[in-house]
CSV table of C-alpha atoms and ligand atoms in Angstrom, one decimal:
chain,number,residue,atom,x,y,z
A,1,GLY,CA,-47.9,32.4,-30.2
A,2,GLU,CA,-44.7,30.3,-29.4
A,3,ASN,CA,-42.8,30.7,-32.7
A,4,ILE,CA,-40.2,28.2,-34.3
A,5,THR,CA,-37.8,29.0,-37.2
A,6,ILE,CA,-38.2,26.8,-40.1
A,7,LYS,CA,-34.2,25.8,-39.6
A,8,SER,CA,-35.0,24.7,-35.8
A,9,LEU,CA,-38.3,22.9,-36.7
A,10,ALA,CA,-36.6,21.1,-39.7
A,11,GLU,CA,-33.3,20.3,-37.0
A,12,LYS,CA,-35.8,18.6,-34.6
A,13,MET,CA,-37.5,16.8,-37.3
A,14,ALA,CA,-34.0,15.8,-38.3
A,15,ILE,CA,-35.0,16.6,-41.9
A,16,ASN,CA,-34.1,19.1,-44.4
A,17,ALA,CA,-35.3,22.3,-44.4
A,18,ALA,CA,-36.1,22.5,-48.2
A,19,GLU,CA,-38.6,19.8,-47.0
A,20,VAL,CA,-40.2,22.0,-44.5
A,21,ILE,CA,-40.3,24.9,-47.1
A,22,LYS,CA,-41.7,22.7,-49.9
A,23,LYS,CA,-44.5,21.4,-47.2
A,24,LEU,CA,-45.3,24.9,-46.2
A,25,MET,CA,-45.8,26.1,-50.0
A,26,GLU,CA,-48.2,23.2,-50.6
A,27,LEU,CA,-49.9,24.4,-47.5
A,28,GLY,CA,-50.0,27.9,-49.2
A,29,THR,CA,-47.5,29.4,-47.3
A,30,MET,CA,-44.1,31.1,-48.3
A,31,ALA,CA,-41.4,31.2,-46.1
A,32,THR,CA,-37.6,31.2,-45.8
A,33,ILE,CA,-35.4,29.1,-43.5
A,34,ASN,CA,-34.7,31.7,-41.0
A,35,GLN,CA,-38.4,32.9,-40.7
A,36,GLU,CA,-40.6,32.2,-37.9
A,37,ILE,CA,-43.8,30.5,-38.1
A,38,ASP,CA,-46.6,30.0,-35.3
A,39,SER,CA,-46.7,26.6,-33.3
A,40,ASP,CA,-50.1,26.1,-35.3
A,41,THR,CA,-48.4,26.3,-38.8
A,42,ALA,CA,-45.5,24.3,-37.4
A,43,THR,CA,-48.1,21.6,-35.8
A,44,ILE,CA,-49.7,21.3,-39.4
A,45,VAL,CA,-46.4,20.9,-41.1
A,46,ALA,CA,-44.9,18.7,-39.0
A,47,ASN,CA,-47.9,16.5,-38.8
A,48,GLU,CA,-48.2,16.3,-42.4
A,49,LEU,CA,-44.4,15.3,-42.2
A,50,GLY,CA,-45.3,12.4,-40.3
A,51,TYR,CA,-44.5,14.0,-36.8
A,52,GLU,CA,-46.2,14.7,-33.7
A,53,VAL,CA,-46.1,18.3,-31.8
A,54,ASN,CA,-46.1,18.9,-28.3
A,55,VAL,CA,-46.3,22.4,-27.8
A,56,LYS,CA,-44.4,23.3,-24.6
A,57,VAL,CA,-45.6,26.2,-22.6
A,58,GLU,CA,-42.1,28.1,-22.3
A,59,GLU,CA,-41.3,28.4,-18.5
A,60,ASP,CA,-41.8,31.9,-17.1
A,61,LYS,CA,-38.6,33.2,-15.1
A,62,GLU,CA,-40.2,31.8,-11.9
A,63,ALA,CA,-38.3,28.6,-12.6
A,64,LEU,CA,-35.3,30.6,-12.9
A,65,LEU,CA,-35.9,32.3,-9.7
A,66,MET,CA,-36.3,29.1,-7.9
A,67,GLN,CA,-33.1,27.8,-9.0
A,68,ASP,CA,-31.4,30.9,-7.6
A,69,HIS,CA,-32.5,29.9,-4.3
A,70,GLU,CA,-31.8,26.4,-4.3
A,71,ASP,CA,-32.0,25.4,-0.5
A,72,THR,CA,-29.0,23.8,1.0
A,73,PRO,CA,-29.4,21.4,3.9
A,74,ALA,CA,-27.3,23.9,5.8
A,75,ASP,CA,-30.1,26.4,4.9
A,76,LEU,CA,-32.7,24.8,6.4
A,77,GLU,CA,-34.3,25.4,9.9
A,78,PRO,CA,-36.9,23.5,11.8
A,79,ARG,CA,-40.5,25.0,11.1
A,80,PRO,CA,-44.0,24.2,12.6
A,81,CYS,CA,-45.8,21.5,11.1
A,82,VAL,CA,-48.8,22.3,9.3
A,83,VAL,CA,-51.9,19.9,9.8
A,84,THR,CA,-55.4,20.1,8.0
A,85,ILE,CA,-58.7,18.9,9.4
A,86,MET,CA,-60.5,16.8,7.3
A,87,GLY,CA,-63.7,15.0,7.6
A,88,HIS,CA,-67.3,14.5,6.6
A,89,VAL,CA,-69.7,17.3,6.9
A,90,ASP,CA,-71.2,18.2,10.3
A,91,HIS,CA,-68.6,15.7,11.8
A,92,GLY,CA,-66.9,18.4,14.1
A,93,LYS,CA,-63.7,19.9,12.0
A,94,THR,CA,-64.5,23.5,13.0
A,95,SER,CA,-65.9,23.1,16.2
A,96,LEU,CA,-62.6,20.8,17.0
A,97,LEU,CA,-60.6,23.8,15.5
A,98,ASP,CA,-62.0,26.3,17.9
A,99,ALA,CA,-61.7,24.7,20.7
A,100,ILE,CA,-58.1,23.6,20.1
A,101,ARG,CA,-58.1,27.5,19.7
A,102,HIS,CA,-59.6,28.5,22.7
A,103,THR,CA,-57.2,26.4,24.5
A,104,ASN,CA,-54.7,28.8,23.3
A,105,VAL,CA,-56.1,32.0,23.1
A,106,THR,CA,-53.5,34.5,24.5
A,107,ALA,CA,-54.9,37.6,26.1
A,108,SER,CA,-54.1,39.6,23.6
A,109,GLU,CA,-56.4,38.1,21.2
A,110,ALA,CA,-59.4,38.9,23.3
A,111,GLY,CA,-59.9,42.3,21.2
A,112,GLY,CA,-62.8,40.4,19.1
A,113,ILE,CA,-61.9,38.9,16.2
A,114,THR,CA,-64.4,39.2,13.7
A,115,GLN,CA,-62.9,38.5,10.2
A,116,HIS,CA,-62.7,34.6,9.2
A,117,ILE,CA,-59.3,33.5,8.6
A,118,GLY,CA,-58.8,30.3,7.2
A,119,ALA,CA,-55.6,29.1,9.1
A,120,TYR,CA,-54.5,29.6,12.5
A,121,GLN,CA,-51.2,28.9,14.6
A,122,VAL,CA,-51.4,27.2,18.2
A,123,GLU,CA,-48.9,27.0,20.4
A,124,HIS,CA,-48.5,23.6,22.6
A,125,ASN,CA,-45.5,23.0,25.1
A,126,GLY,CA,-43.4,25.9,23.3
A,127,LYS,CA,-43.9,24.3,19.9
A,128,LYS,CA,-46.5,25.9,17.4
A,129,ILE,CA,-48.7,24.1,15.0
A,130,THR,CA,-50.3,25.6,12.1
A,131,PHE,CA,-53.8,24.3,11.3
A,132,VAL,CA,-55.3,24.8,8.1
A,133,ASP,CA,-59.3,25.2,8.5
A,134,THR,CA,-60.5,22.3,5.9
A,135,PRO,CA,-60.5,24.5,2.9
A,136,GLY,CA,-63.3,22.0,1.6
A,137,HIS,CA,-62.6,18.9,-0.8
A,138,ALA,CA,-62.9,21.4,-4.0
A,139,ALA,CA,-60.4,23.6,-3.0
A,140,PHE,CA,-58.1,21.0,-1.8
A,141,THR,CA,-58.5,19.3,-5.3
A,142,ALA,CA,-57.5,22.5,-6.5
A,143,MET,CA,-54.4,22.9,-4.7
A,144,ARG,CA,-53.2,19.0,-5.4
A,145,ALA,CA,-54.1,19.9,-9.1
A,146,ARG,CA,-52.0,23.2,-8.9
A,147,GLY,CA,-49.2,20.9,-7.2
A,148,ALA,CA,-49.3,22.5,-3.7
A,149,LYS,CA,-48.3,20.7,-1.1
A,150,VAL,CA,-49.6,22.5,1.7
A,151,THR,CA,-50.3,20.1,4.5
A,152,ASP,CA,-47.9,17.9,6.6
A,153,ILE,CA,-50.3,16.0,8.5
A,154,ALA,CA,-53.9,15.4,8.1
A,155,ILE,CA,-56.6,15.1,11.2
A,156,LEU,CA,-59.3,12.9,10.0
A,157,VAL,CA,-62.3,13.6,11.9
A,158,VAL,CA,-65.1,11.0,12.2
A,159,ALA,CA,-68.1,11.5,14.4
A,160,ALA,CA,-68.6,8.5,16.9
A,161,ASP,CA,-72.5,8.7,16.9
A,162,ASP,CA,-72.4,8.7,12.7
A,163,GLY,CA,-69.1,6.7,11.7
A,164,VAL,CA,-67.4,6.5,8.2
A,165,MET,CA,-69.3,8.4,5.7
A,166,PRO,CA,-68.7,9.2,2.2
A,167,GLN,CA,-66.5,12.1,2.5
A,168,THR,CA,-64.7,10.4,5.3
A,169,VAL,CA,-63.4,8.2,2.6
A,170,GLU,CA,-62.5,11.1,0.6
A,171,ALA,CA,-60.5,12.7,3.0
A,172,ILE,CA,-58.7,9.6,3.4
A,173,ASN,CA,-58.1,9.6,-0.4
A,174,HIS,CA,-56.8,13.0,-0.1
A,175,ALA,CA,-54.7,12.3,2.4
A,176,ARG,CA,-53.1,9.0,1.1
A,177,ALA,CA,-52.6,11.3,-2.3
A,178,ALA,CA,-50.6,13.8,-0.6
A,179,GLU,CA,-48.7,11.2,1.1
A,180,VAL,CA,-49.1,13.0,4.6
A,181,PRO,CA,-49.7,10.7,7.7
A,182,ILE,CA,-53.1,10.6,9.1
A,183,ILE,CA,-54.3,11.1,12.9
A,184,VAL,CA,-57.9,9.8,13.4
A,185,ALA,CA,-59.8,12.1,16.0
A,186,ILE,CA,-62.9,10.2,16.8
A,187,ASN,CA,-65.4,13.3,17.5
A,188,LYS,CA,-68.2,13.4,19.6
A,189,ILE,CA,-67.5,11.2,22.5
A,190,ASP,CA,-69.8,12.7,24.7
A,191,LYS,CA,-73.1,11.6,23.1
A,192,PRO,CA,-74.8,8.7,24.5
A,193,GLU,CA,-75.0,7.2,21.4
A,194,ALA,CA,-71.3,7.7,20.7
A,195,ASP,CA,-69.8,4.3,19.4
A,196,PRO,CA,-66.2,4.7,19.0
A,197,ALA,CA,-65.3,1.1,18.6
A,198,LYS,CA,-68.1,0.9,15.5
A,199,VAL,CA,-65.8,3.8,13.9
A,200,LYS,CA,-62.5,2.2,14.3
A,201,ARG,CA,-64.0,-1.4,13.0
A,202,GLU,CA,-65.2,0.9,10.1
A,203,LEU,CA,-61.8,2.6,9.5
A,204,THR,CA,-60.0,-1.0,9.6
A,205,GLU,CA,-61.6,-1.4,5.9
A,206,HIS,CA,-59.6,1.8,4.8
A,207,ASN,CA,-56.4,0.3,6.2
A,208,LEU,CA,-56.6,2.5,9.5
A,209,VAL,CA,-55.7,0.4,11.9
A,210,ALA,CA,-55.6,1.6,15.6
A,211,GLU,CA,-52.4,0.8,17.4
A,212,GLU,CA,-54.3,-1.3,20.1
A,213,TRP,CA,-55.4,-3.4,17.3
A,214,GLY,CA,-52.4,-4.2,15.9
A,215,GLY,CA,-52.0,-1.3,13.3
A,216,ASP,CA,-49.9,1.8,13.8
A,217,THR,CA,-52.6,4.8,12.9
A,218,ILE,CA,-53.0,7.1,16.0
A,219,PHE,CA,-56.7,7.4,17.3
A,220,VAL,CA,-57.5,9.9,19.6
A,221,GLU,CA,-60.9,10.4,21.0
A,222,VAL,CA,-62.2,13.5,21.6
A,223,SER,CA,-65.1,16.2,22.3
A,224,ALA,CA,-64.9,19.5,21.0
A,225,LYS,CA,-68.2,20.0,23.3
A,226,ASN,CA,-66.9,19.3,26.3
A,227,ARG,CA,-63.2,19.8,25.1
A,228,GLU,CA,-62.2,16.6,26.0
A,229,ASN,CA,-58.6,15.3,25.2
A,230,LEU,CA,-57.9,18.2,23.0
A,231,THR,CA,-54.3,18.0,24.7
A,232,GLU,CA,-53.7,14.5,23.8
A,233,LEU,CA,-54.5,15.2,20.2
A,234,LEU,CA,-52.0,18.2,20.3
A,235,GLU,CA,-49.3,15.7,21.8
A,236,MET,CA,-50.1,13.4,19.4
A,237,ILE,CA,-49.9,15.9,16.5
A,238,LEU,CA,-46.6,17.0,17.9
A,239,LEU,CA,-45.0,13.2,18.0
A,240,VAL,CA,-45.9,12.9,14.5
A,241,ALA,CA,-44.3,15.9,13.7
A,242,GLU,CA,-41.2,15.0,15.3
A,243,ILE,CA,-40.8,12.1,13.2
A,244,GLY,CA,-41.5,14.2,10.1
A,245,GLU,CA,-38.5,17.0,11.1
A,246,TYR,CA,-40.0,19.6,8.6
A,247,LYS,CA,-37.9,22.1,7.6
A,248,ALA,CA,-37.4,25.4,5.8
A,249,ASN,CA,-35.2,28.1,5.0
A,250,PRO,CA,-36.4,31.1,6.5
A,251,ASN,CA,-33.2,33.2,4.7
A,252,ARG,CA,-34.9,33.3,1.2
A,253,PRO,CA,-37.6,35.4,-0.7
A,254,ALA,CA,-41.1,33.6,0.4
A,255,ARG,CA,-43.1,31.2,-1.6
A,256,GLY,CA,-46.1,29.6,-0.6
A,257,THR,CA,-49.7,28.9,-1.4
A,258,VAL,CA,-52.8,31.2,-1.1
A,259,ILE,CA,-55.3,29.4,1.4
A,260,GLU,CA,-58.1,31.9,0.8
A,261,ALA,CA,-58.6,35.2,-0.7
A,262,GLU,CA,-61.5,37.6,-1.5
A,263,LEU,CA,-62.3,41.0,-2.1
A,264,ASP,CA,-62.9,43.4,1.0
A,265,LYS,CA,-65.1,46.6,0.3
A,266,GLY,CA,-62.8,48.7,2.6
A,267,ARG,CA,-59.3,46.7,2.1
A,268,GLY,CA,-59.3,45.5,-1.5
A,269,PRO,CA,-58.3,41.9,-2.3
A,270,VAL,CA,-57.1,40.2,0.9
A,271,ALA,CA,-55.6,36.9,0.7
A,272,THR,CA,-54.5,34.4,3.7
A,273,VAL,CA,-51.4,32.9,2.6
A,274,LEU,CA,-49.2,29.9,3.8
A,275,VAL,CA,-45.8,30.6,3.9
A,276,GLN,CA,-44.0,27.7,3.0
A,277,ASN,CA,-40.5,28.7,2.8
A,278,GLY,CA,-38.4,32.0,3.0
A,279,THR,CA,-39.4,35.0,4.7
A,280,LEU,CA,-42.3,37.3,3.7
A,281,ARG,CA,-42.2,40.7,4.5
A,282,VAL,CA,-43.9,44.0,4.1
A,283,GLY,CA,-43.0,45.9,1.4
A,284,ASN,CA,-42.3,42.7,-0.5
A,285,PHE,CA,-43.0,42.2,-4.5
A,286,ILE,CA,-45.4,39.2,-4.7
A,287,ILE,CA,-47.1,37.3,-7.3
A,288,ALA,CA,-49.4,34.9,-7.1
A,289,GLY,CA,-50.8,33.6,-10.8
A,290,VAL,CA,-51.7,36.7,-12.5
A,291,ALA,CA,-52.1,38.8,-9.3
A,292,TYR,CA,-49.4,40.8,-8.0
A,293,GLY,CA,-48.3,43.7,-5.9
A,294,LYS,CA,-46.6,45.1,-3.2
A,295,VAL,CA,-47.1,43.7,0.5
A,296,ARG,CA,-49.1,46.7,2.2
A,297,ALA,CA,-49.8,45.0,5.6
A,298,MET,CA,-50.0,41.9,6.8
A,299,MET,CA,-52.1,40.1,9.9
A,300,ASP,CA,-51.5,36.9,11.9
A,301,HIS,CA,-54.5,34.9,12.9
A,302,ALA,CA,-55.3,36.8,15.2
A,303,GLY,CA,-55.7,40.1,13.4
A,304,ARG,CA,-52.4,41.7,15.1
A,305,ARG,CA,-50.3,43.4,12.6
A,306,VAL,CA,-46.9,41.7,11.5
A,307,LYS,CA,-43.9,42.9,9.6
A,308,LYS,CA,-42.5,39.4,8.8
A,309,ALA,CA,-44.1,35.7,8.3
A,310,GLY,CA,-41.6,33.1,8.4
A,311,PRO,CA,-42.0,29.3,7.5
A,312,SER,CA,-45.5,27.5,7.9
A,313,MET,CA,-46.5,30.9,9.4
A,314,PRO,CA,-50.4,31.7,8.2
A,315,VAL,CA,-51.0,35.6,7.2
A,316,GLU,CA,-53.6,37.6,6.0
A,317,VAL,CA,-51.7,39.9,3.0
A,318,LEU,CA,-53.1,43.3,1.8
A,319,GLY,CA,-51.7,44.5,-1.7
A,320,PHE,CA,-52.7,42.5,-4.2
A,321,SER,CA,-53.8,44.1,-7.5
A,322,GLU,CA,-56.5,41.4,-7.7
A,323,VAL,CA,-58.3,38.4,-5.6
A,324,PRO,CA,-55.8,35.4,-6.3
A,325,PRO,CA,-57.5,32.4,-6.6
A,326,ALA,CA,-57.4,29.7,-3.5
A,327,GLY,CA,-54.7,27.3,-4.1
A,328,GLU,CA,-52.3,29.5,-6.2
A,329,LEU,CA,-48.6,29.3,-5.2
A,330,PHE,CA,-47.3,32.7,-4.4
A,331,PHE,CA,-43.8,33.7,-4.3
A,332,ALA,CA,-41.6,37.4,-3.4
A,333,VAL,CA,-39.3,38.5,-5.8
A,334,GLU,CA,-36.4,40.6,-4.8
A,335,ASP,CA,-36.4,42.6,-7.9
A,336,GLU,CA,-39.4,44.3,-8.4
A,337,LYS,CA,-39.0,44.8,-12.4
A,338,LEU,CA,-38.3,41.1,-13.0
A,339,GLY,CA,-41.7,40.7,-11.0
A,340,LYS,CA,-43.4,43.0,-13.4
A,341,GLN,CA,-41.6,41.0,-16.4
A,342,ILE,CA,-43.1,37.9,-15.0
A,343,ILE,CA,-46.5,39.0,-15.0
A,344,ASP,CA,-46.6,40.4,-18.2
A,345,GLU,CA,-45.3,37.3,-19.7
A,346,ARG,CA,-48.0,35.5,-17.3
A,347,HIS,CA,-50.7,37.9,-18.9
A,348,ASN,CA,-49.6,37.2,-22.4
A,349,LYS,CA,-49.7,33.5,-21.6
A,350,LYS,CA,-53.1,33.5,-20.2
A,351,ARG,CA,-54.2,35.7,-23.1
A,352,GLU,CA,-52.7,33.3,-25.7
A,353,LEU,CA,-54.3,30.1,-23.9
A,354,GLU,CA,-58.2,31.8,-23.9
A,355,LEU,CA,-57.1,32.4,-27.9
A,356,LYS,CA,-56.2,29.0,-28.4
A,357,ALA,CA,-59.4,27.9,-26.4
A,358,THR,CA,-62.0,30.0,-28.5
A,359,ALA,CA,-60.5,30.2,-31.6
A,360,PRO,CA,-62.1,28.1,-34.3
A,361,ARG,CA,-59.8,24.7,-35.2
A,362,VAL,CA,-58.9,24.7,-38.5
A,363,SER,CA,-58.7,21.0,-39.7
A,364,LEU,CA,-56.3,19.5,-42.5
A,365,ASP,CA,-59.4,18.9,-44.2
A,366,ASP,CA,-60.4,22.2,-44.2
A,367,LEU,CA,-56.9,23.2,-45.7
A,368,PHE,CA,-57.7,20.7,-48.4
A,369,SER,CA,-61.0,21.1,-49.1
A,370,GLN,CA,-62.4,23.7,-51.7
B,401,GTP,P1,-68.6,21.3,7.9
B,401,GTP,O1,-68.3,22.4,7.8
B,401,GTP,O2,-70.4,21.6,7.7
B,401,GTP,O3,-68.7,19.8,7.2
B,401,GTP,O4,-69.0,20.7,9.5
B,401,GTP,P2,-67.9,20.7,10.7
B,401,GTP,O5,-67.4,19.0,10.4
B,401,GTP,O6,-67.1,21.7,10.7
B,401,GTP,O7,-69.1,20.3,11.9
B,401,GTP,P3,-69.2,21.6,12.6
B,401,GTP,O8,-68.0,22.0,13.6
B,401,GTP,O9,-70.0,22.7,12.4
B,401,GTP,O10,-70.2,20.8,13.9
B,401,GTP,C1,-71.3,20.2,13.2
B,401,GTP,C2,-72.3,19.9,14.8
B,401,GTP,O11,-71.8,19.2,15.5
B,401,GTP,C3,-72.6,21.3,15.2
B,401,GTP,O12,-73.9,21.5,15.7
B,401,GTP,C4,-71.7,21.1,16.7
B,401,GTP,O13,-72.0,21.9,17.8
B,401,GTP,C5,-71.7,19.9,16.6
B,401,GTP,N1,-70.4,19.5,17.4
B,401,GTP,C6,-69.2,19.2,17.2
B,401,GTP,N2,-68.6,18.7,17.7
B,401,GTP,C7,-69.1,18.2,18.8
B,401,GTP,C8,-68.8,17.2,20.2
B,401,GTP,O14,-67.9,17.3,20.4
B,401,GTP,N3,-70.3,17.1,20.7
B,401,GTP,C9,-71.4,17.1,20.6
B,401,GTP,N4,-72.3,16.9,21.1
B,401,GTP,N5,-71.4,17.7,19.5
B,401,GTP,C10,-70.4,18.6,18.7
B,402,MG,MG1,-66.8,23.2,9.5
């Protein structure tokens, strides 16, 4: 457990160590001033003495590593924006992404891509844009819970024949919580029953007001099916991205987020990760939660092998010891030994948390009865 000496526990409470020792004796534990007691015991003693205890989980070496790589403004270079497509079920998120990708398919991609990758990069007017396929709201929430801020811009897809639906509102809330700008893509305008004005009216109630109605929200009316206005959408994304001035430092070890991962029968654990800072290279030692490994190979969104991946680039990574959970942060460690230490610490911590969760709690009443 997280241990503490009697001496420092007493110091934290600003009382004499003898009082702590006395209280421990009352509870049936003999201890000397320099002896360590575990956090549970310390909590009980402190409570008895009228103190509340917050057991702080010690930060592992990751924090130290991050401090080593504090970026200065001079280190930062422009990076592509990361765009997440969100919206209600069946409103055409995937179709829209497919249509956008198709616009940008290069000859080398023609070889037939079979595997599903949750993130893509396209190029428009010489500028790259990274799209993250809606990870589903649950995954998005999980990422937020882990403190992962993946997206720079949210595209809210609303079907013109269906209008604002419950998950549209959820998506708005997610984007707002993440504090990212929202671009509205009214989709399926090819449908005879399409009513884009109704969508705009409904979104006004959620404070997304179109520019022509005096607001500042960008609306683009599109048809994924007919590939209508996709260029406009890409241009609006680049416009918003320009304002954001997204930057990162490509000259440091990589860190980012696991977008999705699975166990592939032939290739083992396969993770799609988004590099958010630094550059990830084949051969790097990487850690995501308690999953770790040496990057054996990397593939870009088109399945092409790449040796390195810079900021905002999504890549498939082979080499993890186990499947890391989606939304987990990953980082590369230059010193493999240090990396293994971090993993050991994390494994211990994991075990500890599990023990805490399953061990029966002894209450003070239990201690004093009998
Ligand atoms: P989920 O991932 O299930 O939430 O759905 P989605 O939002 O990704 O929608 P998807 O792209 O799977 O499209 C849902 C249905 O709408 C499909 O049958 C598409 O063919 C259809 N669809 C998508 N875009 C358009 C469009 O622009 N016009 C028309 N007419 N149909 C579209
Ligand atoms: Mg979809």
